[in-house]
Short mmCIF file of C-alpha atoms in Angstrom, two decimals:
data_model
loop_
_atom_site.label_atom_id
_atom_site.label_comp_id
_atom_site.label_asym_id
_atom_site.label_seq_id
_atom_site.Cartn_x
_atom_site.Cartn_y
_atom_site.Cartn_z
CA UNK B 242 19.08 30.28 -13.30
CA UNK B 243 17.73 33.13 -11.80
CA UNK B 244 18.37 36.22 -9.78
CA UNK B 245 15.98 37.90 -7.80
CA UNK B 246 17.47 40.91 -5.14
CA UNK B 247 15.83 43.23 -2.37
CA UNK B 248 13.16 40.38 -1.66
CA UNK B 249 11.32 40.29 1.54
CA UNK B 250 11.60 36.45 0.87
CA UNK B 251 12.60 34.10 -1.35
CA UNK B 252 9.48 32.02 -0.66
CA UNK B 253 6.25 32.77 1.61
CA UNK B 254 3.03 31.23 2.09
CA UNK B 255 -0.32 32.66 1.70
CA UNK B 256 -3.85 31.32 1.88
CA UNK B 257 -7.78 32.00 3.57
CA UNK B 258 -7.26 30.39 6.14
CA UNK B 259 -5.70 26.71 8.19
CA UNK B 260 -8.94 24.62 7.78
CA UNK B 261 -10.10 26.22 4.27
CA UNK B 262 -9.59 23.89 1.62
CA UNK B 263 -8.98 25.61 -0.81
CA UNK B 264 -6.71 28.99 -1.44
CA UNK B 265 -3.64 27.27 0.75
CA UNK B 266 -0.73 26.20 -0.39
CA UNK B 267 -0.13 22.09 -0.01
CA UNK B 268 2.87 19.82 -1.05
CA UNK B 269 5.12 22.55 -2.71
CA UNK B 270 8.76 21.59 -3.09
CA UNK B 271 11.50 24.58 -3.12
CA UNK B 272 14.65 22.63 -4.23
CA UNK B 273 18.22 23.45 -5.20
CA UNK B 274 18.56 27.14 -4.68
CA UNK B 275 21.51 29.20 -3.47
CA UNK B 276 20.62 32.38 -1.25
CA UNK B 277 22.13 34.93 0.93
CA UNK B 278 19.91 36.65 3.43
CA UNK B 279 20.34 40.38 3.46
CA UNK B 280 21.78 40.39 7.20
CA UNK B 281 19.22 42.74 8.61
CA UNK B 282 17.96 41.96 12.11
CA UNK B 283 14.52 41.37 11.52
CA UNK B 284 12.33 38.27 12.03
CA UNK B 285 10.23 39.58 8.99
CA UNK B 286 12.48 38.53 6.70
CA UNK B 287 13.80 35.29 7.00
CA UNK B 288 15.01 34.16 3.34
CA UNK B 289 12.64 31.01 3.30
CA UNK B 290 9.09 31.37 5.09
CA UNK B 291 5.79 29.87 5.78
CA UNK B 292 2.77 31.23 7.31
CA UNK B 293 0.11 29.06 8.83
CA UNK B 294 -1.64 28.85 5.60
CA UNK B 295 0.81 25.86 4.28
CA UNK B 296 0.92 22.40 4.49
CA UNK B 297 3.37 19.78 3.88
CA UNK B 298 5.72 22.10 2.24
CA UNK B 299 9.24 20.99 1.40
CA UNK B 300 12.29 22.92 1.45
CA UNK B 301 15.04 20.40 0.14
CA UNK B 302 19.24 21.05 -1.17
CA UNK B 303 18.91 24.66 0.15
CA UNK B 304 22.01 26.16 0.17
CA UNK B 305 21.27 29.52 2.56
CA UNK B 306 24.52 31.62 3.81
CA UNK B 307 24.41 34.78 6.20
CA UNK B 308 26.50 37.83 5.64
CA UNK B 309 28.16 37.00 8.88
CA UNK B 310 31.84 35.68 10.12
CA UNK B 311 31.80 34.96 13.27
CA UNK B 312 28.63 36.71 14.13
CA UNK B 313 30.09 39.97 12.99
CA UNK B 314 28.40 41.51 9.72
CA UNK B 315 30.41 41.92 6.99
CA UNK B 316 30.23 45.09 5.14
CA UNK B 317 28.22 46.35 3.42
CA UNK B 318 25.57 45.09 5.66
CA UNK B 319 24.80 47.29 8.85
CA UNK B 320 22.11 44.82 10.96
CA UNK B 321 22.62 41.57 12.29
CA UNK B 322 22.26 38.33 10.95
CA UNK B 323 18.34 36.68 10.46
CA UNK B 324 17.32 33.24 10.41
CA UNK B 325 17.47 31.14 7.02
CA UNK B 326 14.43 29.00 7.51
CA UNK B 327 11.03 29.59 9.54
CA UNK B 328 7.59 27.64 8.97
CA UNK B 329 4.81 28.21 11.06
CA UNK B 330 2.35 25.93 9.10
CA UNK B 331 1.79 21.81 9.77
CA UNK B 332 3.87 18.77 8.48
CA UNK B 333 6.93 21.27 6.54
CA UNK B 334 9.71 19.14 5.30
CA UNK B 335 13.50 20.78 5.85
CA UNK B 336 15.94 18.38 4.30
CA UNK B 337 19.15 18.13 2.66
CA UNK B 338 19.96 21.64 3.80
CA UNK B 339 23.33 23.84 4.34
CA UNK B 340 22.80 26.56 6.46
CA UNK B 341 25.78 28.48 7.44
CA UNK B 342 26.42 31.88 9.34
CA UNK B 343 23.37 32.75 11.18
CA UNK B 344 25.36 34.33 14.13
CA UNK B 345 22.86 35.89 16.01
CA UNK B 346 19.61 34.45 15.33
CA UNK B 347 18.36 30.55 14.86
CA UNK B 348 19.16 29.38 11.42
CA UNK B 349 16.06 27.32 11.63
CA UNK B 350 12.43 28.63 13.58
CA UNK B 351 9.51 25.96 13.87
CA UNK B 352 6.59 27.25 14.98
CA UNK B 353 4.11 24.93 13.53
CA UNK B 354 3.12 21.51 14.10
CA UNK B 355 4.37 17.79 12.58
CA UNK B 356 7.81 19.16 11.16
CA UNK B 357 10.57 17.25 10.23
CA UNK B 358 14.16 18.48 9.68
CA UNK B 359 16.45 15.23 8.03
CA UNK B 360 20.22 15.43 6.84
CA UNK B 361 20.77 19.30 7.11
CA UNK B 362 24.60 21.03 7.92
CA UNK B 363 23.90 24.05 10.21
CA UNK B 364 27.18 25.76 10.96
CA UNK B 365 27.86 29.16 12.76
CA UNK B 366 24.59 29.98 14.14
CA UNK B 367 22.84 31.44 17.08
CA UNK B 368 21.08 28.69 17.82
CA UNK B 369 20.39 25.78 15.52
CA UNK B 370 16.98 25.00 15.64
CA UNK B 371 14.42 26.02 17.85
CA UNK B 372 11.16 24.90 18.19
CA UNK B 373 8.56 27.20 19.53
CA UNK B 374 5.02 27.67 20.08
CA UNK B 375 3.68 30.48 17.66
CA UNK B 376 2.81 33.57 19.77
CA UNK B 377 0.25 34.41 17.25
CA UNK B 378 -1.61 30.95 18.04
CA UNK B 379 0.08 29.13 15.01
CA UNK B 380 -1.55 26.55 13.24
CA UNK B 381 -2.82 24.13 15.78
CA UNK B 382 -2.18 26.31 19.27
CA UNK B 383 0.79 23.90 19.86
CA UNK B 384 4.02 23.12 17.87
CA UNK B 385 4.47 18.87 18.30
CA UNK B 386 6.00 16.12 16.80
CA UNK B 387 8.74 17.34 15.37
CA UNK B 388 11.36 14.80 13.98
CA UNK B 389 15.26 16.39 13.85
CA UNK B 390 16.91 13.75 12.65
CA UNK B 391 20.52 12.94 10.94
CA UNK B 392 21.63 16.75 10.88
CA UNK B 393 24.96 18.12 11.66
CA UNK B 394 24.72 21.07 13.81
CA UNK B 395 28.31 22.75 14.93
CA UNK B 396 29.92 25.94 15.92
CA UNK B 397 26.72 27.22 17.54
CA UNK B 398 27.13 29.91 20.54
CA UNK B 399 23.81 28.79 21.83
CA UNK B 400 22.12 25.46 22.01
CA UNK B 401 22.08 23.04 18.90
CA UNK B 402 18.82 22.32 19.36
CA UNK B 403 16.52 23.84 21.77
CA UNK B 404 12.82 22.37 22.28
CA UNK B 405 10.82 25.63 23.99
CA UNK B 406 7.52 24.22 23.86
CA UNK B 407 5.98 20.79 22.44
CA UNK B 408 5.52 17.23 22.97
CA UNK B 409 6.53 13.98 21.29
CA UNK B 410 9.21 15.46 19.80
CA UNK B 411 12.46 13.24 18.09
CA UNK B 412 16.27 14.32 18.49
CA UNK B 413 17.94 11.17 16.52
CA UNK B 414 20.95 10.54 15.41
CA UNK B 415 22.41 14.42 15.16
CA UNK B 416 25.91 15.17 15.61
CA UNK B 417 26.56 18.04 18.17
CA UNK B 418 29.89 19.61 17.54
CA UNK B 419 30.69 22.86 19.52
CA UNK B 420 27.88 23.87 21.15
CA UNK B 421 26.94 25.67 23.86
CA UNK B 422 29.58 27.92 24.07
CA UNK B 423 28.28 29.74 27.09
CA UNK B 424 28.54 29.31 30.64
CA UNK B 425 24.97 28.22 31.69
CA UNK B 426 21.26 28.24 30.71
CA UNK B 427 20.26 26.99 27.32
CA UNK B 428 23.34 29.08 25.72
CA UNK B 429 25.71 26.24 27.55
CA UNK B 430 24.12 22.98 26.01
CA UNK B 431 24.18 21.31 22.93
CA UNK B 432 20.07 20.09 24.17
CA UNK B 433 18.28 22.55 25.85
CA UNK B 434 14.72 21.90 26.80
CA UNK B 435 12.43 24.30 28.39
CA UNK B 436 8.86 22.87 28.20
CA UNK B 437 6.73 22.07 30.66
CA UNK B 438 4.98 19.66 29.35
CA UNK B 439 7.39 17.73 27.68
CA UNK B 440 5.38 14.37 26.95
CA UNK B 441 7.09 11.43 25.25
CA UNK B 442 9.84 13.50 24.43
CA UNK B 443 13.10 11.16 22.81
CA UNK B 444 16.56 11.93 22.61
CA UNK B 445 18.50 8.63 21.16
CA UNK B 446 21.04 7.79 18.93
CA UNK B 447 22.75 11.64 19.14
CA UNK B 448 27.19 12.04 18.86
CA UNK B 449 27.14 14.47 22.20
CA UNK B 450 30.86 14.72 22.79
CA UNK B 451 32.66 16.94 25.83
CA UNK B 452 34.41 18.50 22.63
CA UNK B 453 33.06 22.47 22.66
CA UNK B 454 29.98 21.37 23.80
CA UNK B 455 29.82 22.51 27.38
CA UNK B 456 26.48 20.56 28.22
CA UNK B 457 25.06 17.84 26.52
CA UNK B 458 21.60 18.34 28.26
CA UNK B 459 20.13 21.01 30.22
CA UNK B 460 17.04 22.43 30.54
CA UNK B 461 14.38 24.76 32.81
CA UNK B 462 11.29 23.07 34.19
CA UNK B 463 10.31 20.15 32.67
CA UNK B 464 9.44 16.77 34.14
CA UNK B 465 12.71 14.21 33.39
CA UNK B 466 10.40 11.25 33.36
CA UNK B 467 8.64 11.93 29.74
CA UNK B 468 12.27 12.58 28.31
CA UNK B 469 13.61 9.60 27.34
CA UNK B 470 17.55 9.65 26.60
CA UNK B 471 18.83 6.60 25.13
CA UNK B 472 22.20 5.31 22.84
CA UNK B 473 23.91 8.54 23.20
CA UNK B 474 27.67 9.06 22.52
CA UNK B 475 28.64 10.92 25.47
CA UNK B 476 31.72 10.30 25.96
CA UNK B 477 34.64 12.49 27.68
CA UNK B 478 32.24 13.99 30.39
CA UNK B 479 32.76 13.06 34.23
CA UNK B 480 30.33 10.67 35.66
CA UNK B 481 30.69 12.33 39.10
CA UNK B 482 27.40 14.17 39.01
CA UNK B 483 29.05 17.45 40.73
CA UNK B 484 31.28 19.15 38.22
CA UNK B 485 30.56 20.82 35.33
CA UNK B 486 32.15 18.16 33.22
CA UNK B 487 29.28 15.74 34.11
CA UNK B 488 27.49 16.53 30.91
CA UNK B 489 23.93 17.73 32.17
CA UNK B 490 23.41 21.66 33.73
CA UNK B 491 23.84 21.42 37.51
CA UNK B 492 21.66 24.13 37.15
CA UNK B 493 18.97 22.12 36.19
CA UNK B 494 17.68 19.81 38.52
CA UNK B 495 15.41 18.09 35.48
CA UNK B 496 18.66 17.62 33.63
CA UNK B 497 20.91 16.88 36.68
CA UNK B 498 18.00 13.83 37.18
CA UNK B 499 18.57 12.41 33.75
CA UNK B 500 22.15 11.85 34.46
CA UNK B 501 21.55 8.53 35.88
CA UNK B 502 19.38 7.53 32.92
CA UNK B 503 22.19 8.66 30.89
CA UNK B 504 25.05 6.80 32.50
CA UNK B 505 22.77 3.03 32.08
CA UNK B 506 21.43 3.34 28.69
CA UNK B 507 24.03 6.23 27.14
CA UNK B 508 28.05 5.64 25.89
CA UNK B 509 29.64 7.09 28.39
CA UNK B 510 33.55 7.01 29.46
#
């Protein structure tokens, strides 16, 4: 029952150091809290944050709304709209999660390591989630293994989920609703992927439908092989492999290549 106003964040992380023992901050749970961010355009001051110095932290029944409609700030807030959620330490927890208005900026930033994002509702966003490699070296030097799993991501103008760097990553069971509202690159697909080492990388089980989303996959330079795309809904795309309607960026010759994988082991019309 508290109120707490003018924060940089709601939450942080502090600690000496990734591999010190002791002084940083292990299995904390942040539950059942209503916030909204204070719509500046900064990516100091996302509402809920972690520094490398975490571990295992869990952010769970989050309720986390941007002063935004439509990716216009309402008054009396004069920036744009900052991400709800970003953890740069190992094995974070995001579950159970609404996050709603984000219109400019990802509502949810990994840039650490052995996350796992279950069960969330991102609407109105940026981008949805995004997983990056720190550019301050992070917590490991590489951001892998992340599990999104069971979310519902819609109404994003960029991509629902977009893997930047990483390997052995899980996209399971999501459901993509209006995404990738642009024209091409990764603001035109629902999965964007633009690693170049993608590695054991799994896409299964995901609702892609041609409804808003303009791609299902697409995607820079990354080797088609190590993605594995398997018991997808993607149904009402063309299977002709030449229009846009196919479902993967003709742009991208990685994603054009998983289009046959798609039509064998996908739902397709």
């Amino acid at each position: 029952d508290s109120t707490g106003q003018g924060c940089r964040h709601l939450f942080t992380t502090s600690g000496e150091g990734v591999t010190n023992r002791y002084g940083t901050s292990r299995h904390v749970l942040i539950t059942d809290i209503t916030a909204s961010a204070n719509g500046e355009n900064d990516s100091t001051l996302p509402l809920f944050d972690t520094h490398g110095e975490g571990w295992a932290v869990i952010f769970q029944n989050l309720h986390i709304t941007i002063p935004t409609e439509k990716g216009i700030v309402k008054a009396p807030f004069t920036g744009n709209a900052n991400r709800a959620i970003q953890t740069r330490s190992r094995g974070t927890v995001i579950r159970n999660c609404y996050i709603q208005g984000s219109g400019v900026s990802n509502a949810i930033l990994v840039v650490g390591a052995d996350c796992k994002i279950e069960n969330c509702h991102i609407s109105n966003c940026w981008r949805g989630i995004r997983v990056q490699n720190d550019p301050d070296g992070g917590t490991n030097g590489d951001v892998d293994r992340c599990i999104i799993r069971g979310n519902r991501i819609i109404n994003c103008t960029g991509s629902g989920v977009y893997l930047d760097d990483g390997t052995a990553h899980l996209v399971q069971g999501n459901d993509f609703n209006n995404c990738g509202q642009g024209s091409s690159g990764e603001s035109a697909s629902a999965i964007y992927i633009d690693t170049t080492t993608p590695d054991d990388i799994q896409i299964t089980g995901n609702n892609i439908p041609n409804t808003g989303n303009e791609f299902a996959v697409g995607g820079t330079v990354f080797n088609p092989t190590q993605v594995t795309l398997s018991g997808n809904n993607l149904r009402g795309y063309s299977s002709d492999g030449t229009s846009t309607d196919s479902g993967f960026d003709p742009a991208s010759s990685a994603a054009v290549s998983l289009e046959t994988e798609a039509t064998t082991y996908n739902f397709t019309d």
